[in-house]
């Protein structure tokens, strides 16, 4: 179904669920992918520097301002009448500049009356780009959530079901509740999809014009729909079934289709979380493989690294050597402690997963144990990924390593990658504070151009020169000194970012020993995330947070903080992506507020050891006596390590997408793509 056809559908057609709006997925040929890569990686950035879409956005901003006095003179009833008139113009012109500018001015006026705040020009700029299918980069704190209400109102008013996608349930519920009065003014229904809702309750929310939801909940609802449809999941089967179904027949799906989505924190969803597919699974009893998992874990403890197996930390995998496989075969022939149904392939797979659990996956780094359960931690956000489990027996191996009861292995019912899922939207847009670094990949995979929106106020951010200490102990000492200087002596709020739960707790012990009061925000305390982050701007407050915990929640500076220099951010370890480093520093100096940041890292950090081992060892030997690497050499080490890490991650995403497409092609004969 094309966008033009979608805009000609009546709201009644869309509300009935017929037809199911979704773009047919046709993977581009290799030469098309090459052309897209060149276009988004080189040609489009050059055109962006010359003007183009940014110039049209500036014109729309100026036109919106020109309607401001006119809209201010209308009462509420007249504003609703004007919105009804503009609705037809928006549909007829397919969101043309003149109609959109007038409608944006109307929404801006309504927001001032209903919510008590008005859209900045920079937010109008972003709203125009979002409405026309772009990924906009807005600096942290520039009000992405509020900016999205402009295109959401415009699209929902003409009858498009709109999904506003966030990174967790809390943000979805918060934003839906905060913006609901604005949507209600126009008669638009808005709801939030959260984990606790039943399938029928989800159907009611999606039946409204606007649904706020997390990327995980939305994608799993789509997979459940595909599973419920069974062999009728293809567009042809679905169209035939809807054509012959009597009027009023209940639909087995909860979604009305994939018409228009605006994805907040789009770099996190499109890039960081796109390395592994979303898998809808059922759990089989864990006792069936418990004996094999227990044997494999004990057997793995007898194997020798470098001889029986190789550890590839950069790729997070273990490979058995020929000698290791021979030892597995010998154990299988011996049969001691093995279940009778064990096979050579099953034993090798179980041993490989046991080795991974033992050598690659560590408590309070890749996972935490909460209430007797292993819960995966998203390394890019520091948040617990509830109801997620590793597949192929890895989760059970980690549970056995921790001495926990096995939860049972997962059997795949349906799967899809974020790359394939979001490409199915007829109209897709995104928002992020950091996207230019991955603009080429986002353009090639999702077809979205990346545009940077100008700041509402000039930035007052100050950044100290980064320091690379000899080892972790020296780094933590420098961090404690910096916290004492900024929080205790200057009375400024301090946010310290760590990569893992373990690192946050190690720092917490050192701060406590130094007598510095602080709060810790990590995957073990994420229930209080919003409250902790909301208080993080108070004078003298010290907050230790893993990665981007609290992302999406605004930090308001307390009284007198701006006069003292604003918030100070300390990065304690570079991340695998420079985007995440930039996000962390973006927590300070928001919307023209003062703020500062510094990086205090260690030469033996995991990023350097795993992704630039030779260079880091050489530089350590070269400057062993000095104790710190010069800034220029630290810059080189960081660039090499992060480039290597991002290349591997990009390769993993590409491999995951290709594998998902191959599976879809294999199943296509049955009419199912998942």
XYZ file of C-alpha atoms in Angstrom:
674
model
C 0.000 0.000 0.000
C 1.475 3.356 -1.000
C 1.439 6.526 1.078
C -0.747 8.272 -1.466
C -3.347 5.498 -1.211
C -3.159 5.641 2.559
C -3.903 9.372 2.582
C -7.019 8.733 0.448
C -8.461 6.258 2.944
C -11.221 7.517 5.218
C -10.781 7.465 8.996
C -13.608 4.924 9.123
C -11.661 2.555 6.879
C -8.556 2.931 9.031
C -10.489 2.488 12.283
C -12.045 -0.735 11.028
C -8.622 -2.301 10.522
C -9.259 -2.781 6.784
C -7.000 -2.619 4.953
C -3.993 -3.390 7.146
C -1.491 -0.638 6.332
C 1.980 -2.046 5.758
C 4.717 -1.607 3.207
C 5.704 -4.691 1.244
C 9.276 -5.571 2.069
C 11.449 -6.036 -0.979
C 15.125 -6.245 -0.048
C 17.164 -3.950 -2.316
C 19.569 -5.550 -4.758
C 23.271 -5.225 -4.061
C 23.700 -2.351 -6.508
C 20.771 -0.502 -4.901
C 22.333 -0.950 -1.460
C 25.630 0.372 -2.821
C 23.869 3.379 -4.331
C 22.020 4.046 -1.072
C 25.267 3.860 0.869
C 26.949 6.358 -1.460
C 23.911 8.635 -1.417
C 23.482 8.785 2.358
C 27.180 8.528 3.145
C 28.486 11.164 0.767
C 26.115 12.901 -1.624
C 23.314 13.764 0.799
C 25.625 15.251 3.467
C 27.115 17.474 0.768
C 23.640 18.595 -0.304
C 22.718 19.160 3.342
C 25.576 21.639 3.639
C 24.218 23.460 0.584
C 20.710 23.889 2.018
C 17.895 21.822 0.489
C 15.393 20.456 3.011
C 16.826 22.658 5.797
C 15.948 25.736 3.745
C 12.364 24.535 3.308
C 12.163 23.923 7.066
C 13.291 27.494 7.722
C 10.573 28.750 5.358
C 7.952 26.731 7.218
C 9.188 28.177 10.519
C 8.841 31.713 9.134
C 5.365 30.931 7.734
C 4.333 29.460 11.095
C 5.376 32.651 12.870
C 3.355 34.698 10.393
C 0.148 32.933 11.490
C 0.814 33.477 15.196
C -1.214 36.681 15.636
C -4.127 35.276 13.657
C -4.362 32.122 15.790
C -4.083 34.076 19.029
C -7.287 35.999 18.202
C -9.411 32.830 17.829
C -11.293 31.292 20.727
C -11.239 27.530 21.401
C -14.305 26.782 19.279
C -12.893 28.747 16.348
C -9.568 26.971 16.684
C -11.348 23.600 16.418
C -13.246 24.799 13.359
C -10.034 26.002 11.765
C -8.378 22.630 12.496
C -11.269 20.824 10.771
C -10.813 23.037 7.710
C -7.046 22.528 7.672
C -7.522 18.779 7.943
C -8.825 18.568 4.389
C -6.089 20.872 3.124
C -3.398 18.777 4.798
C -4.776 15.634 3.190
C -5.245 17.235 -0.240
C -1.745 18.769 -0.306
C -0.136 15.739 1.373
C 1.244 17.933 4.123
C 2.217 20.832 1.882
C 4.196 23.720 3.340
C 1.382 26.303 3.463
C -1.210 24.038 5.104
C 1.342 22.532 7.490
C 2.659 25.935 8.615
C -0.874 27.137 9.368
C -1.662 23.958 11.289
C 1.605 24.082 13.238
C 0.765 27.656 14.283
C -2.628 26.418 15.438
C -1.107 23.568 17.465
C 1.432 25.962 18.972
C -1.398 28.243 20.136
C -3.421 25.342 21.552
C -0.382 23.970 23.388
C 0.126 27.338 25.057
C -3.464 27.309 26.304
C -3.737 23.628 27.255
C -0.212 22.689 28.378
C 1.114 26.090 29.336
C 4.071 25.957 26.938
C 4.605 26.789 23.286
C 6.796 25.192 20.648
C 10.111 26.899 19.947
C 11.085 27.665 16.367
C 13.651 24.853 16.564
C 10.854 22.436 17.492
C 8.737 23.633 14.570
C 11.794 23.076 12.375
C 12.076 19.520 13.684
C 8.324 18.901 13.341
C 8.383 19.700 9.629
C 11.298 17.317 9.009
C 9.649 14.555 11.049
C 6.378 14.884 9.181
C 8.203 14.285 5.917
C 10.130 11.214 6.970
C 13.498 12.234 8.366
C 15.595 11.453 11.404
C 16.246 14.709 13.205
C 19.180 15.223 15.514
C 18.286 17.577 18.350
C 20.735 18.231 21.151
C 19.959 16.658 24.511
C 17.369 18.728 26.379
C 16.017 20.530 23.305
C 12.518 19.055 23.773
C 12.220 16.212 21.269
C 9.106 14.781 22.953
C 7.238 18.079 22.713
C 8.442 18.707 19.149
C 6.915 15.373 18.079
C 3.404 16.578 18.967
C 3.365 18.779 15.848
C 3.667 15.978 13.259
C 1.663 13.610 15.493
C -1.309 15.979 15.541
C -1.064 16.602 11.790
C -0.844 12.922 10.849
C -3.508 11.763 13.317
C -5.905 14.496 12.241
C -5.911 13.263 8.632
C -6.600 9.698 9.771
C -3.180 8.035 10.001
C -2.729 5.707 13.002
C 0.378 7.127 14.686
C 2.838 5.183 16.838
C 5.206 7.232 18.983
C 7.971 4.791 19.918
C 10.096 5.279 23.035
C 12.744 3.135 24.716
C 10.789 1.962 27.777
C 7.315 1.690 29.276
C 7.862 4.479 31.784
C 8.589 7.059 29.078
C 5.668 5.834 26.961
C 3.187 6.193 29.833
C 4.682 9.511 30.978
C 4.626 11.132 27.537
C 1.143 9.863 26.671
C -0.261 11.276 29.916
C 1.578 14.588 29.552
C 0.502 15.209 25.938
C -3.020 13.747 26.122
C -4.735 17.145 26.859
C -3.268 18.606 23.673
C -4.516 15.689 21.562
C -7.918 15.689 23.291
C -8.447 19.302 22.195
C -8.585 18.026 18.605
C -10.725 14.992 19.511
C -7.795 12.599 19.120
C -7.576 9.538 21.361
C -4.181 8.826 22.887
C -3.051 5.884 24.992
C 0.084 4.054 26.121
C 1.058 0.432 25.572
C 2.754 -0.949 28.668
C 3.767 -4.476 29.577
C 0.869 -5.137 31.970
C -1.907 -4.616 29.396
C -3.949 -7.564 28.138
C -4.327 -8.243 24.444
C -7.834 -6.751 24.391
C -6.638 -3.631 26.228
C -3.844 -3.264 23.685
C -6.348 -3.514 20.851
C -8.338 -0.626 22.356
C -5.229 1.558 22.646
C -4.149 0.845 19.083
C -7.706 1.602 17.922
C -7.149 5.197 18.971
C -5.439 7.701 16.730
C -2.212 7.878 18.749
C -0.399 5.117 20.646
C 2.736 5.662 22.701
C 4.717 2.447 23.139
C 8.195 1.052 23.635
C 9.980 -0.460 20.653
C 9.979 -3.866 22.334
C 6.238 -3.932 23.130
C 5.320 -2.697 19.649
C 7.449 -5.245 17.839
C 6.245 -8.154 19.954
C 2.624 -7.096 19.380
C 3.367 -7.244 15.658
C 4.911 -10.711 15.982
C 1.926 -11.918 18.013
C -0.341 -10.616 15.250
C 1.651 -12.533 12.663
C 1.486 -15.667 14.803
C -2.268 -15.261 15.315
C -2.794 -14.904 11.562
C -0.739 -18.018 10.872
C -0.677 -18.815 7.169
C -2.864 -15.780 6.511
C -0.096 -13.362 7.474
C 0.949 -12.350 3.954
C -0.680 -9.227 2.450
C -2.452 -11.329 -0.198
C -3.888 -13.801 2.310
C -4.922 -10.960 4.581
C -6.646 -9.031 1.809
C -8.584 -12.121 0.676
C -9.633 -12.960 4.227
C -10.862 -9.410 4.843
C -12.731 -9.344 1.541
C -14.819 -12.439 2.333
C -15.264 -11.835 6.077
C -18.769 -10.665 7.114
C -19.100 -7.147 8.449
C -18.391 -6.947 12.159
C -16.157 -10.013 12.212
C -13.578 -9.516 15.004
C -10.005 -9.268 13.809
C -7.351 -11.533 15.352
C -4.826 -8.681 15.319
C -4.361 -5.857 17.806
C -2.539 -3.468 15.469
C -4.297 -1.630 12.652
C -1.167 -1.720 10.580
C 2.099 0.160 10.282
C 1.132 3.571 8.958
C 3.277 6.241 10.635
C 5.873 5.913 13.396
C 8.062 8.486 15.118
C 10.887 6.751 16.968
C 12.420 8.602 19.904
C 16.057 7.827 20.782
C 16.203 6.407 17.256
C 19.932 5.708 17.294
C 19.445 3.395 20.276
C 16.587 1.530 18.576
C 17.861 1.483 14.987
C 21.522 0.814 15.780
C 22.336 -0.313 19.328
C 19.379 -2.695 19.697
C 19.438 -3.915 16.103
C 22.299 -6.368 16.562
C 19.985 -9.178 17.658
C 16.536 -10.079 16.318
C 13.343 -9.855 18.343
C 12.236 -13.421 19.047
C 8.734 -14.398 20.162
C 9.157 -17.678 21.960
C 7.497 -20.256 24.148
C 9.192 -21.898 27.105
C 9.644 -25.655 27.291
C 10.281 -27.385 30.637
C 13.850 -26.835 31.827
C 14.332 -30.278 33.360
C 14.793 -31.940 29.953
C 18.196 -30.351 29.302
C 19.237 -29.641 32.911
C 21.467 -32.731 33.064
C 23.249 -31.833 29.826
C 23.745 -28.196 30.916
C 25.173 -29.309 34.282
C 27.557 -31.757 32.629
C 28.671 -29.152 30.070
C 29.411 -26.578 32.758
C 31.519 -29.058 34.742
C 33.283 -30.268 31.582
C 33.986 -26.699 30.432
C 35.866 -26.065 33.675
C 38.421 -28.714 32.628
C 39.146 -27.174 29.215
C 42.173 -24.950 28.695
C 41.945 -21.567 26.927
C 44.238 -21.286 23.927
C 44.460 -25.066 23.541
C 40.953 -26.498 23.731
C 39.121 -23.297 22.751
C 39.676 -19.750 21.534
C 38.012 -16.699 23.122
C 36.979 -13.938 20.709
C 36.000 -11.183 23.114
C 35.421 -8.581 20.438
C 32.766 -10.812 18.841
C 31.543 -12.206 22.191
C 31.956 -15.823 21.162
C 33.967 -18.946 21.955
C 35.180 -21.479 19.404
C 36.232 -25.034 20.190
C 39.548 -26.068 18.668
C 40.093 -29.446 17.053
C 41.642 -30.652 20.287
C 38.619 -29.434 22.203
C 36.235 -31.227 19.873
C 38.252 -34.411 20.266
C 37.898 -34.116 24.036
C 34.124 -33.684 23.656
C 33.983 -36.756 21.410
C 35.972 -38.751 23.959
C 33.571 -37.711 26.710
C 30.640 -38.727 24.558
C 32.149 -42.154 23.954
C 32.802 -42.549 27.664
C 29.205 -41.541 28.412
C 29.854 -40.809 32.080
C 27.423 -38.284 33.597
C 25.778 -37.728 30.194
C 22.027 -38.061 29.600
C 21.190 -41.008 27.303
C 19.779 -38.767 24.540
C 22.981 -36.663 24.253
C 24.390 -36.317 20.726
C 27.784 -35.219 19.446
C 26.378 -31.944 18.078
C 24.302 -31.298 21.199
C 27.275 -31.872 23.501
C 29.549 -29.568 21.460
C 26.877 -26.847 21.471
C 26.289 -27.218 25.221
C 30.020 -27.041 25.968
C 30.418 -23.955 23.762
C 27.587 -22.185 25.587
C 29.008 -23.243 28.943
C 32.387 -21.769 27.965
C 30.656 -18.544 26.898
C 28.818 -18.389 30.219
C 32.082 -18.962 32.079
C 34.442 -16.653 30.162
C 32.348 -13.984 28.387
C 29.248 -13.322 30.466
C 29.838 -11.908 33.937
C 27.480 -10.983 36.730
C 26.819 -7.238 37.097
C 28.188 -6.636 33.624
C 26.156 -8.433 30.939
C 23.472 -9.491 33.434
C 22.269 -9.092 37.002
C 20.598 -11.538 39.356
C 17.373 -10.105 40.775
C 14.942 -12.110 42.903
C 16.595 -15.357 41.916
C 16.408 -14.669 38.176
C 19.044 -13.855 35.576
C 18.083 -10.605 33.862
C 19.936 -9.307 30.825
C 21.398 -5.795 30.978
C 21.393 -3.734 27.791
C 25.035 -2.622 27.556
C 24.144 0.469 25.512
C 21.611 1.839 28.015
C 22.422 0.160 31.323
C 18.800 -0.958 31.691
C 17.405 -4.387 32.479
C 15.777 -6.026 29.442
C 12.775 -7.582 31.144
C 11.406 -10.870 29.804
C 14.375 -11.303 27.476
C 16.534 -14.429 27.449
C 19.552 -15.660 25.538
C 18.798 -18.490 23.163
C 20.353 -21.867 22.294
C 20.914 -22.827 25.927
C 23.139 -19.889 26.914
C 20.604 -18.542 29.407
C 20.314 -21.939 31.085
C 24.125 -22.241 31.246
C 24.369 -18.880 33.028
C 21.592 -19.886 35.428
C 23.463 -23.114 36.222
C 26.690 -21.153 36.742
C 24.894 -18.932 39.250
C 23.303 -21.929 40.994
C 19.751 -20.920 40.026
C 16.825 -23.058 38.949
C 16.615 -23.499 35.172
C 13.772 -21.535 33.583
C 13.435 -23.798 30.580
C 14.684 -23.339 27.040
C 12.906 -21.057 24.590
C 11.312 -22.349 21.392
C 11.061 -19.726 18.649
C 7.547 -18.953 17.388
C 8.368 -15.867 15.328
C 11.280 -13.501 14.861
C 12.135 -10.277 13.107
C 14.922 -7.710 13.184
C 14.274 -4.051 13.876
C 15.698 -3.344 10.428
C 12.988 -5.369 8.690
C 10.210 -4.296 11.029
C 10.611 -0.528 10.771
C 11.116 -0.656 7.008
C 7.497 -1.847 6.799
C 6.087 1.467 7.972
C 4.568 3.530 5.198
C 5.914 6.683 6.804
C 8.816 6.556 9.275
C 10.621 9.274 11.202
C 12.981 9.435 14.145
C 14.532 11.697 16.771
C 17.858 11.465 18.552
C 20.497 13.522 20.254
C 23.249 11.636 18.408
C 22.731 10.285 14.912
C 25.158 11.943 12.512
C 27.836 9.329 13.268
C 25.595 6.575 11.853
C 23.771 8.621 9.214
C 25.044 6.483 6.334
C 23.833 3.215 7.878
C 20.460 4.661 8.891
C 19.974 6.008 5.384
C 21.003 2.752 3.716
C 18.962 0.447 5.957
C 15.919 2.529 6.882
C 15.838 5.043 4.040
C 15.907 7.969 6.471
C 17.966 11.104 5.887
C 19.533 12.608 9.023
C 19.121 16.350 9.564
C 20.550 18.381 12.418
C 18.203 20.939 14.003
C 19.698 24.255 15.182
C 19.867 24.911 18.925
C 17.158 26.951 20.630
C 19.822 28.746 22.661
C 23.619 28.815 22.168
C 25.480 26.097 24.056
C 27.520 27.004 27.161
C 29.084 23.558 27.507
C 32.723 23.395 28.613
C 34.838 20.282 28.210
C 38.118 19.642 30.020
C 40.935 17.791 28.279
C 40.512 14.015 28.685
C 42.925 12.096 30.909
C 44.053 8.483 30.563
C 45.457 7.120 33.834
C 47.804 4.146 34.190
C 45.249 1.696 35.609
C 41.806 1.390 37.125
C 42.943 2.227 40.654
C 44.487 5.515 39.542
C 41.379 6.313 37.519
C 38.999 5.809 40.475
C 41.185 7.969 42.691
C 41.048 10.762 40.102
C 37.271 10.397 39.844
C 36.789 10.672 43.619
C 39.023 13.782 43.682
C 37.009 15.367 40.870
C 33.705 14.573 42.580
C 34.953 16.114 45.827
C 36.165 19.247 44.046
C 32.986 19.876 42.042
C 30.271 18.607 44.385
C 31.640 19.291 47.862
C 33.825 22.357 47.316
C 31.822 24.048 44.533
C 28.342 22.769 45.430
C 27.543 21.657 41.888
C 25.573 18.531 40.920
C 27.806 15.782 39.513
C 26.793 12.896 37.245
C 29.332 10.068 36.938
C 28.822 7.633 34.058
C 30.103 4.034 34.213
C 29.870 1.226 31.679
C 28.771 -1.622 33.944
C 26.838 -2.305 37.119
C 30.018 -3.680 38.684
C 31.935 -0.470 37.951
C 29.155 1.657 39.439
C 29.257 -0.376 42.651
C 33.055 -0.248 42.829
C 32.934 3.528 42.541
C 30.133 3.655 45.120
C 32.365 1.887 47.659
C 35.178 4.387 47.054
C 32.859 7.389 47.365
C 31.420 5.980 50.587
C 34.941 5.445 51.952
C 35.718 9.086 51.138
C 32.591 10.195 53.033
C 30.803 11.511 49.917
C 27.021 11.044 49.895
C 25.719 9.783 46.561
C 23.005 7.749 44.837
C 23.546 4.862 42.422
C 21.399 4.330 39.335
C 21.975 1.019 37.589
C 20.061 -2.035 36.415
C 19.501 -3.092 40.046
C 17.818 0.198 40.941
C 16.080 1.093 37.680
C 12.600 1.180 39.256
C 13.513 4.531 40.851
C 15.194 5.813 37.687
C 12.943 8.778 36.970
C 12.954 10.001 40.577
C 16.746 9.702 40.887
C 17.369 11.535 37.618
C 14.817 14.238 38.443
C 16.747 15.025 41.654
C 20.179 14.808 39.997
C 20.323 18.560 39.352
C 20.141 19.637 43.004
C 23.197 21.439 44.458
C 25.930 19.066 45.637
C 24.077 15.927 44.475
C 26.303 13.091 43.260
C 24.703 10.515 40.961
C 26.522 7.422 39.705
C 24.760 5.970 36.658
C 25.529 3.108 34.288
C 25.806 4.241 30.688
C 22.716 6.202 29.704
C 20.435 5.226 32.582
C 17.905 8.014 32.805
C 18.028 8.760 29.087
C 14.843 10.547 28.072
C 14.315 12.125 31.501
C 15.122 15.808 31.836
C 17.510 16.963 34.563
C 16.374 20.307 35.972
C 19.047 22.398 37.659
C 18.343 23.318 41.266
C 18.331 26.812 42.708
C 21.677 28.530 42.434
C 23.300 25.737 40.404
C 23.585 27.769 37.198
C 25.526 30.485 39.029
C 27.986 27.843 40.283
C 28.695 26.509 36.784
C 25.852 24.042 36.235
C 26.070 20.261 36.220
C 29.421 18.505 35.870
C 29.582 15.153 34.031
C 32.416 12.649 34.484
C 32.896 9.850 31.958
C 34.879 7.001 33.560
C 35.254 4.712 30.553
C 34.818 5.259 26.835
C 32.023 3.265 25.270
C 32.131 1.152 22.150
C 30.322 3.921 20.283
C 31.279 7.584 20.355
C 27.567 8.390 20.184
C 27.023 7.106 23.723
C 29.904 9.217 25.008
C 28.302 12.260 23.386
C 24.935 11.380 24.909
C 26.444 11.234 28.384
C 28.163 14.612 28.044
C 24.878 15.977 26.684
C 23.301 15.527 30.118
C 24.991 18.793 31.124
C 24.549 22.260 29.608
C 21.032 21.650 28.269
C 19.036 24.397 26.532
C 21.683 27.044 27.048
C 22.346 26.204 30.716
C 25.982 26.232 31.852
C 27.678 22.879 32.395
C 30.932 21.020 32.016
C 32.345 17.557 31.472
C 35.544 15.562 31.576
C 36.734 12.063 30.696
C 38.827 10.176 33.246
C 39.654 6.767 31.759
C 42.168 4.003 32.289
C 44.681 2.561 29.846
C 43.534 -0.968 30.780
C 39.838 -0.311 30.041
C 37.968 -3.051 28.204
C 37.483 -0.966 25.055
C 41.237 -0.587 24.607
C 42.130 -4.154 25.658
C 39.582 -5.806 23.358
C 39.439 -3.544 20.315
C 42.971 -2.079 20.171
C 45.139 -4.507 22.176
C 48.450 -4.030 20.365
C 48.262 -0.250 20.250
C 47.240 0.012 23.915
C 50.084 -2.282 25.046
C 52.591 -0.336 22.973
C 51.462 3.022 24.344
C 51.463 1.685 27.903
C 55.077 0.543 27.570
C 56.059 3.790 25.888
C 54.649 5.970 28.661
C 54.948 3.649 31.662
C 57.136 6.099 33.564
C 54.881 9.058 32.883
C 51.727 7.424 34.298
C 49.375 9.201 31.867
C 49.020 9.107 28.112
C 49.346 12.451 26.299
C 46.012 13.781 25.051
C 46.934 13.332 21.380
C 47.821 9.661 21.871
C 44.650 9.069 23.902
C 42.644 10.557 21.029
C 44.372 8.165 18.600
C 43.813 5.139 20.853
C 40.165 5.994 21.324
C 39.536 6.529 17.612
C 41.191 3.234 16.665
C 39.348 1.242 19.353
C 35.935 2.748 18.692
C 36.309 2.451 14.921
C 37.162 -1.239 15.309
C 34.253 -1.800 17.703
C 31.726 0.016 15.538
C 32.881 -1.869 12.429
C 32.330 -5.196 14.201
C 28.927 -4.100 15.477
C 27.951 -2.934 12.001
C 29.004 -6.303 10.627
C 26.920 -8.078 13.274
C 23.851 -6.003 12.364
C 24.342 -6.702 8.673
C 24.766 -10.440 9.317
C 21.659 -10.487 11.517
C 19.599 -8.758 8.837
C 20.831 -11.108 6.091
C 20.107 -14.152 8.242
C 16.624 -12.855 8.978
C 15.985 -12.306 5.265
C 17.175 -15.810 4.443
C 14.777 -17.271 6.986
C 11.966 -15.149 5.550
C 12.747 -16.416 2.048
C 12.768 -20.023 3.261
C 9.332 -19.578 4.844
C 7.842 -17.485 2.056
C 6.316 -20.501 0.316
C 3.883 -20.876 3.234
C 2.859 -17.232 3.117
C 4.715 -16.388 6.319
C 7.740 -14.160 6.530
C 8.493 -14.605 10.204
